[in-house]
Short mmCIF file of C-alpha atoms in Angstrom, two decimals:
data_model
loop_
_atom_site.label_atom_id
_atom_site.label_comp_id
_atom_site.label_asym_id
_atom_site.label_seq_id
_atom_site.Cartn_x
_atom_site.Cartn_y
_atom_site.Cartn_z
CA MET A 1 156.84 -8.80 109.09
CA SER A 2 153.14 -8.21 110.00
CA ASN A 3 150.83 -6.04 107.88
CA LYS A 4 150.53 -3.50 110.71
CA ARG A 5 154.30 -3.11 110.87
CA ILE A 6 154.56 -2.79 107.10
CA ASN A 7 151.89 -0.07 107.10
CA ARG A 8 153.61 1.76 109.96
CA VAL A 9 156.99 1.65 108.20
CA SER A 10 155.44 2.85 104.93
CA ARG A 11 153.70 5.73 106.70
CA ASN A 12 156.94 6.78 108.41
CA LEU A 13 158.79 6.73 105.09
CA ILE A 14 156.15 8.90 103.40
CA LEU A 15 155.86 11.39 106.25
CA GLY A 16 159.61 11.70 106.62
CA THR A 17 159.59 10.46 110.21
CA SER A 18 161.75 7.45 109.38
CA SER A 19 165.53 7.77 109.78
CA ALA A 20 165.85 6.95 106.07
CA THR A 21 163.66 9.84 104.88
CA ARG A 22 163.76 12.26 107.82
CA GLY A 23 163.49 15.85 106.64
CA ALA A 24 161.88 14.91 103.31
CA PHE A 25 158.51 16.39 102.36
CA TYR A 26 155.64 15.03 100.32
CA HIS A 27 156.26 17.29 97.33
CA ASP A 28 160.04 16.70 97.47
CA MET A 29 159.51 13.01 96.82
CA GLN A 30 157.49 13.96 93.68
CA LEU A 31 154.60 11.73 94.67
CA GLN A 32 151.37 12.19 92.76
CA GLU A 33 148.74 14.14 94.69
CA PRO A 34 145.46 12.22 95.19
CA ASP A 35 142.56 13.27 92.99
CA GLU A 36 140.63 16.14 94.65
CA LYS A 37 137.20 14.60 94.07
CA ARG A 38 138.37 11.28 95.46
CA LYS A 39 139.72 13.02 98.56
CA ASP A 40 136.39 14.81 99.05
CA ILE A 41 134.45 11.54 98.76
CA VAL A 42 136.75 9.76 101.23
CA TRP A 43 136.49 12.68 103.66
CA ALA A 44 132.68 12.73 103.38
CA LEU A 45 132.51 8.99 104.11
CA LYS A 46 134.73 9.42 107.15
CA GLN A 47 132.38 12.14 108.43
CA THR A 48 129.32 9.90 107.96
CA SER A 49 128.21 8.24 111.18
CA TRP A 50 126.93 4.67 111.47
CA PHE A 51 123.51 6.08 112.28
CA GLU A 52 123.44 7.85 108.91
CA ARG A 53 124.65 4.73 107.13
CA LEU A 54 121.64 2.91 108.56
CA TRP A 55 119.24 5.86 108.24
CA TYR A 56 119.25 6.01 104.44
CA PRO A 57 118.94 2.26 103.65
CA ILE A 58 116.15 1.74 106.22
CA PHE A 59 113.97 4.55 104.88
CA PHE A 60 114.78 3.70 101.28
CA ILE A 61 113.76 0.06 101.79
CA ALA A 62 110.63 1.17 103.69
CA GLY A 63 109.60 3.35 100.77
CA ILE A 64 110.20 0.59 98.22
CA LEU A 65 108.16 -1.87 100.32
CA CYS A 66 105.30 0.65 100.36
CA LEU A 67 105.39 0.83 96.56
CA ILE A 68 105.39 -2.97 96.30
CA PHE A 69 102.78 -3.97 98.86
CA ILE A 70 100.36 -1.04 99.26
CA ARG A 71 97.44 -1.04 96.86
CA PRO A 72 96.06 0.64 94.88
CA PHE A 73 99.23 1.84 93.20
CA ASN A 74 98.42 5.45 92.29
CA TYR A 75 99.75 9.02 92.28
CA GLU A 76 98.88 9.39 95.96
CA LEU A 77 101.18 6.51 96.91
CA VAL A 78 104.01 7.66 94.65
CA PHE A 79 103.86 11.23 96.01
CA ALA A 80 103.80 9.92 99.60
CA VAL A 81 106.90 7.77 99.09
CA LEU A 82 108.67 10.55 97.17
CA SER A 83 107.85 12.94 100.02
CA LEU A 84 109.35 10.41 102.46
CA PHE A 85 112.59 10.16 100.48
CA ILE A 86 112.97 13.93 100.11
CA TYR A 87 112.25 14.59 103.78
CA MET A 88 114.72 11.85 104.71
CA PHE A 89 117.48 13.82 102.96
CA ALA A 90 116.12 17.13 104.33
CA ASN A 91 116.28 15.94 107.95
CA ASN A 92 119.84 14.71 107.60
CA LEU A 93 120.99 17.97 106.00
CA LEU A 94 119.17 19.98 108.68
CA ALA A 95 120.90 17.95 111.39
CA ARG A 96 124.19 19.00 109.79
CA GLY A 97 123.08 22.64 109.76
CA LYS A 98 122.84 22.79 105.95
CA LEU A 99 120.50 25.36 104.39
CA LEU A 100 119.66 23.02 101.49
CA GLY A 101 117.68 20.91 103.97
CA ILE A 102 115.11 23.72 104.32
CA PHE A 103 114.47 23.90 100.58
CA LEU A 104 114.04 20.12 100.41
CA SER A 105 111.69 20.32 103.39
CA ILE A 106 109.49 22.84 101.53
CA PHE A 107 109.36 20.58 98.47
CA SER A 108 108.49 17.58 100.64
CA ALA A 109 105.75 19.52 102.45
CA THR A 110 104.25 20.53 99.09
CA LEU A 111 104.07 16.92 97.95
CA TYR A 112 102.61 15.86 101.29
CA THR A 113 99.95 18.57 101.01
CA ILE A 114 98.83 17.08 97.70
CA VAL A 115 98.70 13.60 99.28
CA SER A 116 96.69 14.92 102.24
CA PHE A 117 94.06 16.52 99.99
CA ILE A 118 93.70 13.31 97.97
CA ALA A 119 93.39 11.23 101.16
CA LYS A 120 90.93 13.76 102.65
CA VAL A 121 93.19 14.33 105.67
CA TYR A 122 92.41 18.03 105.54
CA GLY A 123 94.02 18.87 108.86
CA GLU A 124 97.44 17.91 107.52
CA ALA A 125 96.86 19.85 104.30
CA ILE A 126 95.72 23.01 106.08
CA ILE A 127 98.59 22.90 108.57
CA ASN A 128 101.12 22.41 105.75
CA ILE A 129 99.84 25.42 103.83
CA ALA A 130 99.19 27.69 106.82
CA LEU A 131 102.14 26.80 109.06
CA TYR A 132 104.72 24.25 107.89
CA ILE A 133 105.71 25.90 104.62
CA PRO A 134 105.68 29.47 106.06
CA LEU A 135 107.80 28.25 109.00
CA ASP A 136 110.27 26.74 106.54
CA ILE A 137 110.49 30.07 104.72
CA ILE A 138 111.11 31.83 108.05
CA ALA A 139 113.76 29.21 108.83
CA ILE A 140 115.65 30.13 105.65
CA ILE A 141 115.93 33.71 106.90
CA THR A 142 116.86 32.56 110.43
CA PHE A 143 119.51 30.15 109.16
CA LYS A 144 121.13 32.75 106.93
CA LYS A 145 121.33 35.24 109.79
CA ASN A 146 122.91 32.71 112.16
CA GLN A 147 125.31 30.87 109.89
CA ASN A 148 128.96 30.64 110.81
CA LYS A 149 130.76 32.61 108.08
CA ASN A 150 133.79 30.32 108.16
CA THR A 151 132.03 26.94 108.01
CA ASP A 152 128.54 27.84 106.65
CA GLN A 153 127.13 25.77 109.54
CA LEU A 154 124.22 26.94 111.67
CA ASP A 155 125.08 28.15 115.16
CA VAL A 156 122.76 26.20 117.48
CA ARG A 157 121.83 26.45 121.15
CA ALA A 158 121.53 23.82 123.86
CA MET A 159 118.13 23.38 125.54
CA ASN A 160 118.09 23.48 129.34
CA VAL A 161 115.47 21.97 131.68
CA LYS A 162 113.46 25.21 131.89
CA ASN A 163 113.21 25.48 128.10
CA ALA A 164 112.27 21.81 127.83
CA MET A 165 109.39 22.24 130.32
CA ILE A 166 108.13 25.31 128.45
CA TRP A 167 108.10 23.44 125.14
CA LEU A 168 106.32 20.46 126.73
CA GLY A 169 103.61 22.81 127.96
CA ILE A 170 103.30 24.38 124.50
CA THR A 171 103.02 20.89 123.00
CA ALA A 172 100.19 19.88 125.34
CA LEU A 173 98.27 23.11 124.68
CA MET A 174 98.64 22.82 120.91
CA GLU A 175 97.51 19.18 120.97
CA ALA A 176 94.31 20.12 122.80
CA ILE A 177 93.49 23.05 120.51
CA ILE A 178 94.22 21.24 117.23
CA PHE A 179 92.28 18.14 118.34
CA VAL A 180 89.16 20.22 119.07
CA ILE A 181 89.43 21.92 115.67
CA LEU A 182 89.92 18.68 113.72
CA TYR A 183 87.24 16.82 115.68
CA PHE A 184 84.52 19.09 114.29
CA LEU A 185 85.78 19.12 110.70
CA PRO A 186 83.41 17.10 108.47
CA GLY A 187 84.94 13.96 106.99
CA GLN A 188 88.09 14.11 109.14
CA ILE A 189 89.73 10.74 109.71
CA PHE A 190 91.50 9.83 113.01
CA PRO A 191 91.38 13.33 114.59
CA LEU A 192 93.33 12.28 117.72
CA LEU A 193 96.27 10.74 115.87
CA ASN A 194 96.14 13.45 113.22
CA SER A 195 96.24 16.23 115.83
CA LEU A 196 99.15 14.50 117.64
CA SER A 197 101.10 14.21 114.38
CA VAL A 198 100.42 17.85 113.52
CA THR A 199 101.36 19.06 117.02
CA LEU A 200 104.65 17.17 117.28
CA PHE A 201 105.74 18.18 113.80
CA LEU A 202 104.78 21.82 114.40
CA VAL A 203 106.64 21.97 117.72
CA ALA A 204 109.67 20.36 116.06
CA LEU A 205 109.68 23.08 113.40
CA LEU A 206 109.37 25.82 116.02
CA VAL A 207 112.20 24.36 118.10
CA ARG A 208 114.31 24.17 114.94
CA ASN A 209 113.54 27.79 114.03
CA PHE A 210 114.66 28.88 117.49
CA ARG A 211 117.92 27.01 116.74
CA PHE A 212 117.68 24.56 119.65
CA LYS A 213 119.45 21.20 119.31
#
């Protein structure tokens, strides 16, 4: 008898769908219930997509490689990698509509602000303090108001073509304004790339706060 057939027969016996055990229930057969924690772990693994299973190892390995190969090894590097790890978890939790992701995002932004000041990338530091962290705080309020009471998940909205065009226009305008500001800041490094990074991240936070997918 093949393994598939054995498994099918065993399942039918347990569920009471076999002619030998029809009408019997799980508790009637006095079988031991699986451990609750074990069931939760198995269920969580089943809900984890292949993308997530790749997401964590890739970013974890990337962070470790940074610690190994980037020199000098200092507080700036450690804070940057730690910020990466925390924001990695924050993004995944936010994608699942979990409020904990916002708190982790605030912690990550705080670490990144410290790194930006040390690296003299003042545009990133200013934007973190003036916009990113306040937007995260606003997001906490928004998330709590729009959480599904039964599942604790955030109720999100789909973005149509009109909304997408509006946000693209906002992105272009922000990029131009932030680039001009950073260009004239003394000691600023890579103003074009820095302004693009700031703009995309800022727009992403705004889209998130408006609860768009």
